[in-house]
mmCIF file of C-alpha atoms in Angstrom:
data_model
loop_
_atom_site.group_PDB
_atom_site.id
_atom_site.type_symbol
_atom_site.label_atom_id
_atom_site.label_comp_id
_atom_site.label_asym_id
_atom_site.label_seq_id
_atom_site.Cartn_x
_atom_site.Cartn_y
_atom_site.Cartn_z
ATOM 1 C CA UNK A 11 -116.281 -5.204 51.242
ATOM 2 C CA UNK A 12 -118.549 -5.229 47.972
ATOM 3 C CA UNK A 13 -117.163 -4.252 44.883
ATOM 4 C CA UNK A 14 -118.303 -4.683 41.448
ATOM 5 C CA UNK A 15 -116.321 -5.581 38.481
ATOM 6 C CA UNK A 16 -116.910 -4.588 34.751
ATOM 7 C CA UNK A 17 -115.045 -6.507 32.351
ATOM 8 C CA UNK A 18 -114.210 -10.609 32.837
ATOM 9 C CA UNK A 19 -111.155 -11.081 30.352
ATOM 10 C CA UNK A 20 -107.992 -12.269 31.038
ATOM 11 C CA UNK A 21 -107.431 -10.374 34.308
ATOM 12 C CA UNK A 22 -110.398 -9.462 35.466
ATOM 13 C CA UNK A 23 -112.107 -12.856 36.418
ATOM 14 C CA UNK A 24 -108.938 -13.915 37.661
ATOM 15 C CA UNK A 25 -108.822 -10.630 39.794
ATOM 16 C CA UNK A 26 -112.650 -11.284 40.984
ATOM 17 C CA UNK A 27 -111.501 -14.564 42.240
ATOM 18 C CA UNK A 28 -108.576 -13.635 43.908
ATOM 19 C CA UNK A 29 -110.741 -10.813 45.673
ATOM 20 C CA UNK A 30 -113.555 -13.387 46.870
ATOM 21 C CA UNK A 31 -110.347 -15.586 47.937
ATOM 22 C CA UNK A 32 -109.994 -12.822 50.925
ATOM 23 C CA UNK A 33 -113.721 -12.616 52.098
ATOM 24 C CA UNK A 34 -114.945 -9.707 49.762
ATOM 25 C CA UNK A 35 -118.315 -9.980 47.595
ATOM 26 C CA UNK A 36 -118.406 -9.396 43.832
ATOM 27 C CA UNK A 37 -121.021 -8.334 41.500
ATOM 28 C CA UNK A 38 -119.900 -9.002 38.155
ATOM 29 C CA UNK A 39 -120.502 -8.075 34.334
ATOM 30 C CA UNK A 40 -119.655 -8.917 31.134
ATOM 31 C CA UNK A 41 -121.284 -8.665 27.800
ATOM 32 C CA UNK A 42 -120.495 -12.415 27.631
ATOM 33 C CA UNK A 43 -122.981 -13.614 29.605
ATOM 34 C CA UNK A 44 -121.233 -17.325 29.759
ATOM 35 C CA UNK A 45 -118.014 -15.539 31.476
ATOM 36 C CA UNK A 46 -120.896 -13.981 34.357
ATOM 37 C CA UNK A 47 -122.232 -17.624 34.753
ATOM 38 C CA UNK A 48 -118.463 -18.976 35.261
ATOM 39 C CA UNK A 49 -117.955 -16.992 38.565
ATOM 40 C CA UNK A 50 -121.502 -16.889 39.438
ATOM 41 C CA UNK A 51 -120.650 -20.505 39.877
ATOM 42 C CA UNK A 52 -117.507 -19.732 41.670
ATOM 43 C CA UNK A 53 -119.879 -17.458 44.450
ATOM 44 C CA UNK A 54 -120.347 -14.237 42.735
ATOM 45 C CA UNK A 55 -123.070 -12.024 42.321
ATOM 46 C CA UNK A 56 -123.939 -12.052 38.353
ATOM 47 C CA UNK A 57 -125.390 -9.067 36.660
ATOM 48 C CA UNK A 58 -127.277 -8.539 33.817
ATOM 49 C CA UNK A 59 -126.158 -5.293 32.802
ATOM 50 C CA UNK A 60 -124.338 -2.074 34.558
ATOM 51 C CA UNK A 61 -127.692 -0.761 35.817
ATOM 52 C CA UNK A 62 -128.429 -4.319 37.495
ATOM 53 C CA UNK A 63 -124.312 -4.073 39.009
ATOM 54 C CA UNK A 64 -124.634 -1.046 39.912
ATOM 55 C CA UNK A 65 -128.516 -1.796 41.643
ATOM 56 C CA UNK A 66 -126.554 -4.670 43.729
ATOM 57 C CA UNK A 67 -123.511 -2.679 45.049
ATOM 58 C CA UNK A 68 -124.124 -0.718 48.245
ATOM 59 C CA UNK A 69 -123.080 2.948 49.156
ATOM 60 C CA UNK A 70 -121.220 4.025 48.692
ATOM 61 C CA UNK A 71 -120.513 2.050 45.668
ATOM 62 C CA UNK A 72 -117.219 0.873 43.922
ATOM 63 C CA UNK A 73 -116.897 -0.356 40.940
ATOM 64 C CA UNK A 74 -113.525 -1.376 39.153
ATOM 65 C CA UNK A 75 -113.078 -1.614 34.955
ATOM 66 C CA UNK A 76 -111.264 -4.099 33.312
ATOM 67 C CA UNK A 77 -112.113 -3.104 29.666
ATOM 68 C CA UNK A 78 -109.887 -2.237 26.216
ATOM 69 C CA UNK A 79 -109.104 1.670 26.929
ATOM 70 C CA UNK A 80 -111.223 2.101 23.758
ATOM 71 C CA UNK A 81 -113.911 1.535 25.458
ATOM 72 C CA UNK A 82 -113.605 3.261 28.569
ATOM 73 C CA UNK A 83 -114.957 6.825 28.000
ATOM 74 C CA UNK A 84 -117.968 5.047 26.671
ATOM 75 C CA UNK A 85 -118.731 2.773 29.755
ATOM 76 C CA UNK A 86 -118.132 5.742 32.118
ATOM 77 C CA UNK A 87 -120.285 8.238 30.845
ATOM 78 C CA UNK A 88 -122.708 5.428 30.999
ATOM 79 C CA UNK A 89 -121.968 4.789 34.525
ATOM 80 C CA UNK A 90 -122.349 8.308 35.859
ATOM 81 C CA UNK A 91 -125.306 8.542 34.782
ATOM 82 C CA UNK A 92 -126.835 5.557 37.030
ATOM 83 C CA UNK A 93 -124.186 6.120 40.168
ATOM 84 C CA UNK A 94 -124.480 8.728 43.090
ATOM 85 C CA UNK A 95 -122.178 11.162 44.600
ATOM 86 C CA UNK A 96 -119.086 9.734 46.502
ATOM 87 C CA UNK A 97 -119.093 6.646 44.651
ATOM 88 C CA UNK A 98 -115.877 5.209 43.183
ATOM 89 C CA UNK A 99 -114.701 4.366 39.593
ATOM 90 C CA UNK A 100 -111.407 2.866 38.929
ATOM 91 C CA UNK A 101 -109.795 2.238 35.774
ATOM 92 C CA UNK A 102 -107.524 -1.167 36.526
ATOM 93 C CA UNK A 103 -106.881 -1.020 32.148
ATOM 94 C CA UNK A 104 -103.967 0.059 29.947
ATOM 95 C CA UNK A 105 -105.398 3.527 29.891
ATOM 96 C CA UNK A 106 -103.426 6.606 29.030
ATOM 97 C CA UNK A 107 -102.659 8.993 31.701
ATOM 98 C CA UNK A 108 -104.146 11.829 29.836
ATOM 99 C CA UNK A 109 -107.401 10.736 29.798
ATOM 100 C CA UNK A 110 -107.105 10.061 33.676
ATOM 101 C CA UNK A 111 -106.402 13.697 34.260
ATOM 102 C CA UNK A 112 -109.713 14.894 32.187
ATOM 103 C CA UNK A 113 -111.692 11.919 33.396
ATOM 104 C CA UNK A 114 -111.157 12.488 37.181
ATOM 105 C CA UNK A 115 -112.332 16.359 36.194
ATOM 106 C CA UNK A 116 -115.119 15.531 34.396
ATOM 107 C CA UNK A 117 -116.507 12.794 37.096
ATOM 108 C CA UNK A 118 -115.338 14.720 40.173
ATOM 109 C CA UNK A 119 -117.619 17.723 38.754
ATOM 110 C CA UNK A 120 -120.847 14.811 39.120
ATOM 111 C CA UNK A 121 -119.236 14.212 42.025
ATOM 112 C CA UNK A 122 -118.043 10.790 41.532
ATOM 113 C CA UNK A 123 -114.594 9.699 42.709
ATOM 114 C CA UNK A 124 -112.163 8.067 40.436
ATOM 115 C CA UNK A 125 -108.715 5.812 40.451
ATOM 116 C CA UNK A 126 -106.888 5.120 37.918
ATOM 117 C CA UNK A 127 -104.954 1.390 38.354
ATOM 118 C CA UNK A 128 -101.591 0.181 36.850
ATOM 119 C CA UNK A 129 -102.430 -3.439 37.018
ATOM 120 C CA UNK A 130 -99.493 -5.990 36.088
ATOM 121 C CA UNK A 131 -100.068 -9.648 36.361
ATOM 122 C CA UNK A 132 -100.934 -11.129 33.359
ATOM 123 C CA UNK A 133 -103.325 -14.203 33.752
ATOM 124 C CA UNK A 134 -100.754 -15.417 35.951
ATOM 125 C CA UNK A 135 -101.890 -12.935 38.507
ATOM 126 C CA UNK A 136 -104.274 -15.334 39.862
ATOM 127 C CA UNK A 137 -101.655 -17.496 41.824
ATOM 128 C CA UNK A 138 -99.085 -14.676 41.952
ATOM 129 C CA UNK A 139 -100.814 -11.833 42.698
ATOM 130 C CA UNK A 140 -101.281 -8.249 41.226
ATOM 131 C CA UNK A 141 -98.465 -5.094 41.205
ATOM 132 C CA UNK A 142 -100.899 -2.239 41.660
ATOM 133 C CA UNK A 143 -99.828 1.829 40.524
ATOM 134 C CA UNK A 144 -102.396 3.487 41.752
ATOM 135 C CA UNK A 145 -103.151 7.468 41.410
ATOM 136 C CA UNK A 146 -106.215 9.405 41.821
ATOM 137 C CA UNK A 147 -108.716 10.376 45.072
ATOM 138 C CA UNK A 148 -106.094 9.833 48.021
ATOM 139 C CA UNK A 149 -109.661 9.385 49.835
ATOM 140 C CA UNK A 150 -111.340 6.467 47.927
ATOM 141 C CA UNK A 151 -107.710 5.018 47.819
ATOM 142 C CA UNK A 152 -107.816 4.648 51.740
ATOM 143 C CA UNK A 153 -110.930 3.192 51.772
ATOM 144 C CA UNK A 154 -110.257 0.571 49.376
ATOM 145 C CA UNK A 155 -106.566 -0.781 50.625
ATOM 146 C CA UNK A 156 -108.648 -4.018 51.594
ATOM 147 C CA UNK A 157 -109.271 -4.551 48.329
ATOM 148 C CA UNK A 158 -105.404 -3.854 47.254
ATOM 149 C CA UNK A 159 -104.077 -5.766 49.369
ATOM 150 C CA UNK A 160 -106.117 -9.138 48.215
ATOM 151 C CA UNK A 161 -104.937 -8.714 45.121
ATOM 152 C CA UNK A 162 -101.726 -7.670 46.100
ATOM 153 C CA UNK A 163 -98.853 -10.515 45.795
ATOM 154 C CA UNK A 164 -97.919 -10.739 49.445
ATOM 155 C CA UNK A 165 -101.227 -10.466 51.028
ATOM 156 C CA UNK A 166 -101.232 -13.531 51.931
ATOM 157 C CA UNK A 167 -97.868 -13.825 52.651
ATOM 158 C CA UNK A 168 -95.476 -12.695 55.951
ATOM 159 C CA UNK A 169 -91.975 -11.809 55.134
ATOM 160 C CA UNK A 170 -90.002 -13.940 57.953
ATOM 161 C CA UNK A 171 -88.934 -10.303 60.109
ATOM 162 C CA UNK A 172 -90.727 -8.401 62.930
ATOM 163 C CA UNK A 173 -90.347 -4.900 60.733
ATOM 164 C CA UNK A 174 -93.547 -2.920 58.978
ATOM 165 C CA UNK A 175 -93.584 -3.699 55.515
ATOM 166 C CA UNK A 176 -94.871 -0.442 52.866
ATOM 167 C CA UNK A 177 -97.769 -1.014 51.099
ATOM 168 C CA UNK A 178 -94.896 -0.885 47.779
ATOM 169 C CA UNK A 179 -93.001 -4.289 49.772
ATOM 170 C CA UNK A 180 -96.559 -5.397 49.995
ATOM 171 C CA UNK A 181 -97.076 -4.834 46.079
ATOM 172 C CA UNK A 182 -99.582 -1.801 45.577
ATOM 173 C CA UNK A 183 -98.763 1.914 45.670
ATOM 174 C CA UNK A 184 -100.677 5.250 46.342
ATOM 175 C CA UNK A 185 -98.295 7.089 43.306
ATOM 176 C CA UNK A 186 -100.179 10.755 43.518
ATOM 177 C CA UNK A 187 -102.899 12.398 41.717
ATOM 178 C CA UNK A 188 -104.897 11.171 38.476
ATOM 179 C CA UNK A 189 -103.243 9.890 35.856
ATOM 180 C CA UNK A 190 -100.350 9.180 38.280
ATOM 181 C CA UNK A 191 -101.172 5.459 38.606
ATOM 182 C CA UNK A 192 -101.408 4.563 34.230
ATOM 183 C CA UNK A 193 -98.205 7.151 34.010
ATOM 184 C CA UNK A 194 -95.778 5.028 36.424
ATOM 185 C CA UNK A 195 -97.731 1.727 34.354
ATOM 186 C CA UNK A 196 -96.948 2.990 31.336
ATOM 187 C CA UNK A 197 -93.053 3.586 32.199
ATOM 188 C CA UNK A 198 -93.395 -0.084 33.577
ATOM 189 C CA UNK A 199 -94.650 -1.280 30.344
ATOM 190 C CA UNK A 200 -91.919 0.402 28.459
ATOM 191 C CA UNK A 201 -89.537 -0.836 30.367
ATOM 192 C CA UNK A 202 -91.076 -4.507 29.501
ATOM 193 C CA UNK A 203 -90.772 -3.708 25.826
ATOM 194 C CA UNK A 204 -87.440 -3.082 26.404
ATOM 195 C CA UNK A 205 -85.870 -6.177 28.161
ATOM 196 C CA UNK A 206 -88.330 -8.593 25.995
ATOM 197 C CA UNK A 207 -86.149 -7.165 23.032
ATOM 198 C CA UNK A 208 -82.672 -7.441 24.889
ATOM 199 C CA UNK A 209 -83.600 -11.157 25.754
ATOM 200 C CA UNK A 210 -84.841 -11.815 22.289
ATOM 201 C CA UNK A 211 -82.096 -10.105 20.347
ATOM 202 C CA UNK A 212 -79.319 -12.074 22.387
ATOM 203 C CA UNK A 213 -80.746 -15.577 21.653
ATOM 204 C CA UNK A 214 -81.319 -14.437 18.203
ATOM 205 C CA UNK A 215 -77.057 -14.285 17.962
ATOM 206 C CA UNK A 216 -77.140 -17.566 19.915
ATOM 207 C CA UNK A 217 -79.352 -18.814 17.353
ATOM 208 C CA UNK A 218 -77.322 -18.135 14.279
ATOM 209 C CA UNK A 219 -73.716 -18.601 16.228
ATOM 210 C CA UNK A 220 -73.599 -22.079 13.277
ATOM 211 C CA UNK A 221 -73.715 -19.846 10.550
ATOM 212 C CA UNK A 222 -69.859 -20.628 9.642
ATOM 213 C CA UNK A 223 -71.406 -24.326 9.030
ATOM 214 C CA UNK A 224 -72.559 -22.876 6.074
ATOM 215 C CA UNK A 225 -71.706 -22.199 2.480
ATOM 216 C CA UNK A 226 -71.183 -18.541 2.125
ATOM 217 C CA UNK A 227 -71.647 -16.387 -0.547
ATOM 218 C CA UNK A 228 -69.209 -14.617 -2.270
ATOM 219 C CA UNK A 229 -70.465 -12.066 -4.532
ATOM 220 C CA UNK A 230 -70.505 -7.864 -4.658
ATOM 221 C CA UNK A 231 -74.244 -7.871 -3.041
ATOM 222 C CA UNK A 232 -72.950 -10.063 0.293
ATOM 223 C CA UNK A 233 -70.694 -8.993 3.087
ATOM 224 C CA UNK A 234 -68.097 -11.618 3.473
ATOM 225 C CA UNK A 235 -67.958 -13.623 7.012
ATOM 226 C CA UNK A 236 -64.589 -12.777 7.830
ATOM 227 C CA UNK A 237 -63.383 -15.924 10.034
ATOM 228 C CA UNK A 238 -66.497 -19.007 9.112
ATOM 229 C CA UNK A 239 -64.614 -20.809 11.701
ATOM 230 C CA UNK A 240 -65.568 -18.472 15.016
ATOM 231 C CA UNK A 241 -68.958 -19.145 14.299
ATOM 232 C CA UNK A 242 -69.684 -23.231 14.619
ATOM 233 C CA UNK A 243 -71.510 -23.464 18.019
ATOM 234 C CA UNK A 244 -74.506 -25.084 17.430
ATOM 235 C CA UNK A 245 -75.580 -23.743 20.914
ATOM 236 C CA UNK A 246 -79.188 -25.334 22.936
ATOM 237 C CA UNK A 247 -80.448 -21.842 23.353
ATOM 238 C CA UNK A 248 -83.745 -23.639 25.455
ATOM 239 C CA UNK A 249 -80.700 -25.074 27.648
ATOM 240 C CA UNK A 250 -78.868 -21.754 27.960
ATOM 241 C CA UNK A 251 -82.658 -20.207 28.768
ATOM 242 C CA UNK A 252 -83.108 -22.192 31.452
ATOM 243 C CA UNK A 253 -79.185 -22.330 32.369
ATOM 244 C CA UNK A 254 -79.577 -18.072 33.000
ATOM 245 C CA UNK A 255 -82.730 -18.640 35.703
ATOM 246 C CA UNK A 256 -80.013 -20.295 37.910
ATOM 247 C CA UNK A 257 -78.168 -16.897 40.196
ATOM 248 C CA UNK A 258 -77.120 -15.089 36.814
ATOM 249 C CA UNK A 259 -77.870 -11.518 36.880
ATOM 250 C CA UNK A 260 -80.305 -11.744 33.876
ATOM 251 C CA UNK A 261 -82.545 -14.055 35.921
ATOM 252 C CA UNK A 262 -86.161 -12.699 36.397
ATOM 253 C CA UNK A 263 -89.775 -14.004 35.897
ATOM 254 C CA UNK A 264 -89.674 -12.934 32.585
ATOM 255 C CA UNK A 265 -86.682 -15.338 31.547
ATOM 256 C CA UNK A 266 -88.585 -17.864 33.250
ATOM 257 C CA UNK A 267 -91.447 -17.345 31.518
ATOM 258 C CA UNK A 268 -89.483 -17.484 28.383
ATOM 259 C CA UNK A 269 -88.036 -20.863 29.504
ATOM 260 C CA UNK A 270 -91.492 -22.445 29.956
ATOM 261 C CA UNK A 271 -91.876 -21.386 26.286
ATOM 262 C CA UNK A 272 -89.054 -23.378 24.784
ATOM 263 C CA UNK A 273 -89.845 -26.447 26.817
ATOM 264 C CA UNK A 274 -93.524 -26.839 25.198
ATOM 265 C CA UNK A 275 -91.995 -25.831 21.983
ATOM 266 C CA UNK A 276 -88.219 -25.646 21.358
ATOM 267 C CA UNK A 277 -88.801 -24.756 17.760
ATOM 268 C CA UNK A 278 -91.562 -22.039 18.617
ATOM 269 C CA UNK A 279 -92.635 -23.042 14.795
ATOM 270 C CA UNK A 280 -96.038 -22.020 15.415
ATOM 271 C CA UNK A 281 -95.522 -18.408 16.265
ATOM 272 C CA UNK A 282 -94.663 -15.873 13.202
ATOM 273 C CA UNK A 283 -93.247 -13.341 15.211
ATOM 274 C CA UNK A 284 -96.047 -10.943 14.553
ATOM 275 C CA UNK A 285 -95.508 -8.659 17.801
ATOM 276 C CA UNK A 286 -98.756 -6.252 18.554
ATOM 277 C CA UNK A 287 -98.776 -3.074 21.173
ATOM 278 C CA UNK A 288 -101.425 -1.715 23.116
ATOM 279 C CA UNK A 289 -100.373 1.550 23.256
ATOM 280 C CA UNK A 290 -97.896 2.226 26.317
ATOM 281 C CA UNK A 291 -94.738 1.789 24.621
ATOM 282 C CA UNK A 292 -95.971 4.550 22.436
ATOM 283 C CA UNK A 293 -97.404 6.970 25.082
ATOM 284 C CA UNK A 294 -93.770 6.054 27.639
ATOM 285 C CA UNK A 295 -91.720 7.262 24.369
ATOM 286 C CA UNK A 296 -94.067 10.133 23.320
ATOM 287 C CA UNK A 297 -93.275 11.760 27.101
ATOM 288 C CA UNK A 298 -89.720 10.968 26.769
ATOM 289 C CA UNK A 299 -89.596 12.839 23.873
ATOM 290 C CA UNK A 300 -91.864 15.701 25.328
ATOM 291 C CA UNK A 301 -89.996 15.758 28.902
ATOM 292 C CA UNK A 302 -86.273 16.132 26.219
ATOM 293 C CA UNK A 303 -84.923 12.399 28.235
ATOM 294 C CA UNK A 304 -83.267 10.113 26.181
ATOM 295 C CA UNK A 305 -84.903 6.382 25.983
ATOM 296 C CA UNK A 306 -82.862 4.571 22.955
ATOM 297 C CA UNK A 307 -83.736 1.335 24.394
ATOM 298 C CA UNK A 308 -87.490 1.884 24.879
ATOM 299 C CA UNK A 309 -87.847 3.593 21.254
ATOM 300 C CA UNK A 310 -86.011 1.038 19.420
ATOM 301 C CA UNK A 311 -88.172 -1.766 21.122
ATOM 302 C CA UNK A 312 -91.138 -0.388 20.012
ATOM 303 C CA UNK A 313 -90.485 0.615 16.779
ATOM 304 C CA UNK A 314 -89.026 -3.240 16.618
ATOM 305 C CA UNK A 315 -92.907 -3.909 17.148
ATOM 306 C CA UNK A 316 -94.106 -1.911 14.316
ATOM 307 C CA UNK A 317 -91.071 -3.362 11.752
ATOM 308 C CA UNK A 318 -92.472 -6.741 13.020
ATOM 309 C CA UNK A 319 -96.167 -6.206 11.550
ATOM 310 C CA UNK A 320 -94.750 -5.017 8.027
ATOM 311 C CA UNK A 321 -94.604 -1.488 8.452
ATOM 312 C CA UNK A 322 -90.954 -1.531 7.113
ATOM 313 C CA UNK A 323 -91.391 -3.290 3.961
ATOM 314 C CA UNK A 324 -91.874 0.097 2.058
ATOM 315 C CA UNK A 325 -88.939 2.029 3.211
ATOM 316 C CA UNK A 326 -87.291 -1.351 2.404
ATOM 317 C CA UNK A 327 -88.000 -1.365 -1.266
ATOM 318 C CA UNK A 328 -87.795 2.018 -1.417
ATOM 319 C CA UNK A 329 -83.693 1.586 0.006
ATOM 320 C CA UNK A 330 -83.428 -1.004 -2.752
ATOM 321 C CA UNK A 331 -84.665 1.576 -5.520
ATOM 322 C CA UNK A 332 -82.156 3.705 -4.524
ATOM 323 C CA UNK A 333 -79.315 0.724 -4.514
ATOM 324 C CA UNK A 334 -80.680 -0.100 -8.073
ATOM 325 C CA UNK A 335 -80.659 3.355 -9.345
ATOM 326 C CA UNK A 336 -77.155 4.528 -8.180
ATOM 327 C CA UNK A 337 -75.221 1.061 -8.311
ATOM 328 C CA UNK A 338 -76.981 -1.354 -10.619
ATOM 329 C CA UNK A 339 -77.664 -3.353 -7.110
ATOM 330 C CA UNK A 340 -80.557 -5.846 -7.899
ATOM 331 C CA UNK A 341 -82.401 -7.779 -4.718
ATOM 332 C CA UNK A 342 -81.095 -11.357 -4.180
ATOM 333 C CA UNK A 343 -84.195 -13.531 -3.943
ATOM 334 C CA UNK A 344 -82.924 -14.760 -0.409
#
């Protein structure tokens, strides 16, 4: 198959190569020309703008975004205006489902197809191999499963049985109409959120397990540490890391990623624990709250994001106005 790809970040020239890897040609754009020339080297087709992509695609054409969602509505309009009918646009980005539902109205009206494409990888996805949620035109979906299945993680792979593997063993999914595919991403991305906290929060209390080492205290402005002595492990929390990727029930890719991380820097002194989100952990929460289903983990993980950045130091001072006004409580300097 052809297929051409807008958008050669992090993912999407990894994705490009990992297509080409199965036999498929890609015409590719970026606005950084340098990132074109890269695979251009690698065997793909290089373009010098959409017009020129869309000029070397052939009907009917398909071409797959890999852009900020910010900039999405602006690269499609300008898209159908230089595609034909029964071509195909998929949205592989951290979209919001919402938008799918009114973008697949508005293009299916020019008669252009559209997808919208949970993609989960990372830039590890190169070597590992893509999770695709995919909603949208059930008929442009059937015509691209070649395409899904190169980028999907066992592709390439057989799983030691004689029985039919689904496309979801296989690691891509047909999950309904638009908006379908970012809605079941967006859950999934949640869900991240939520066991990056758990992890982080339990080696945090590993962390600080010495803290009866210390001198303590003792004034009307500190709780007391009851029993100094129950806390003087000076645990290797990189060790223990790497201890729980070995048949504990914690143990997933994740963990191991978070392993990797202590090894090239136990002390993680270079990171300020600044922690940004793209928007899913807000849109998963925002239909939790509309649907009435309780996600406590999933809200407090994101709003554990938001403290991260500063947006807590207000309410903060404005707690220890309060303490001030009614108690005399001034702020200890540490």
């Amino acid at each position: 198959m052809r297929i051409g790809m807008i958008g050669l970040g992090r993912m999407g020239a990894n994705m490009v190569r990992r297509i080409m890897r199965a036999g498929h040609v890609c015409v590719v754009f970026d606005l950084d020309a340098d990132l074109v020339s890269a695979l251009q080297m690698e065997g793909a087709v290089g373009a010098s703008s959409m017009e020129d992509l869309v000029r070397k695609l052939e009907s009917a054409r398909v071409v797959w975004l890999m852009l900020p969602a910010g900039v999405v509505d602006s690269s499609l309009s300008e898209l159908s205006k230089i595609l034909k009918r029964n071509d195909i646009i998929i949205d592989g980005g951290n979209s919001h489902y919402i938008d799918d539902i009114r973008r697949a109205s508005e293009l299916s009206a020019k008669g252009l197809r559209y997808l919208d494409v949970g993609t989960s990888g990372g830039i590890w996805g190169l070597e590992r191999g893509y999770c695709l949620m995919i909603g949208g035109d059930s008929s442009a979906y059937q015509e691209l499963v070649p395409i899904f299945k190169a980028l999907a993680p066992e592709s390439e792979k057989g799983n030691g049985t004689s029985e039919p593997r689904s496309e979801a063993d296989v690691g891509f999914l047909y999950c309904g109409a638009s908006g379908a595919g970012h809605f079941v991403k967006m859950i999934h991305n949640g869900i991240e959120y939520g066991l990056m906290a758990s992890y982080a929060e339990g080696l945090n209390i590993l962390q600080h397990a010495n803290i009866g080492h210390s001198s303590q205290t003792v004034d009307a402005e500190t709780a007391p540490l009851r029993d100094p002595h129950h806390f003087q492990y000076d645990f290797d929390v990189p060790a223990i890391t790497a201890l729980w990727r070995r048949g504990s029930v914690i143990s997933s890719w994740l963990l191991d990623l978070t392993a990797q991380a202590f090894q090239n820097e136990p002390d993680l002194e270079s990171l300020h624990g600044r922690i940004s989100d793209s928007g899913e952990g807000r849109w998963a929460v925002n239909a939790a709250i509309e649907q009435g289903i309780p996600a406590p983990v999933l809200s407090a993980a994101l709003y554990q994001r938001f403290s991260s950045r500063g947006k807590d130091i207000f309410s903060r001072k404005v707690v220890s106005a309060m303490r001030r006004e009614f108690g005399g409580h001034h702020e200890k300097s540490n």
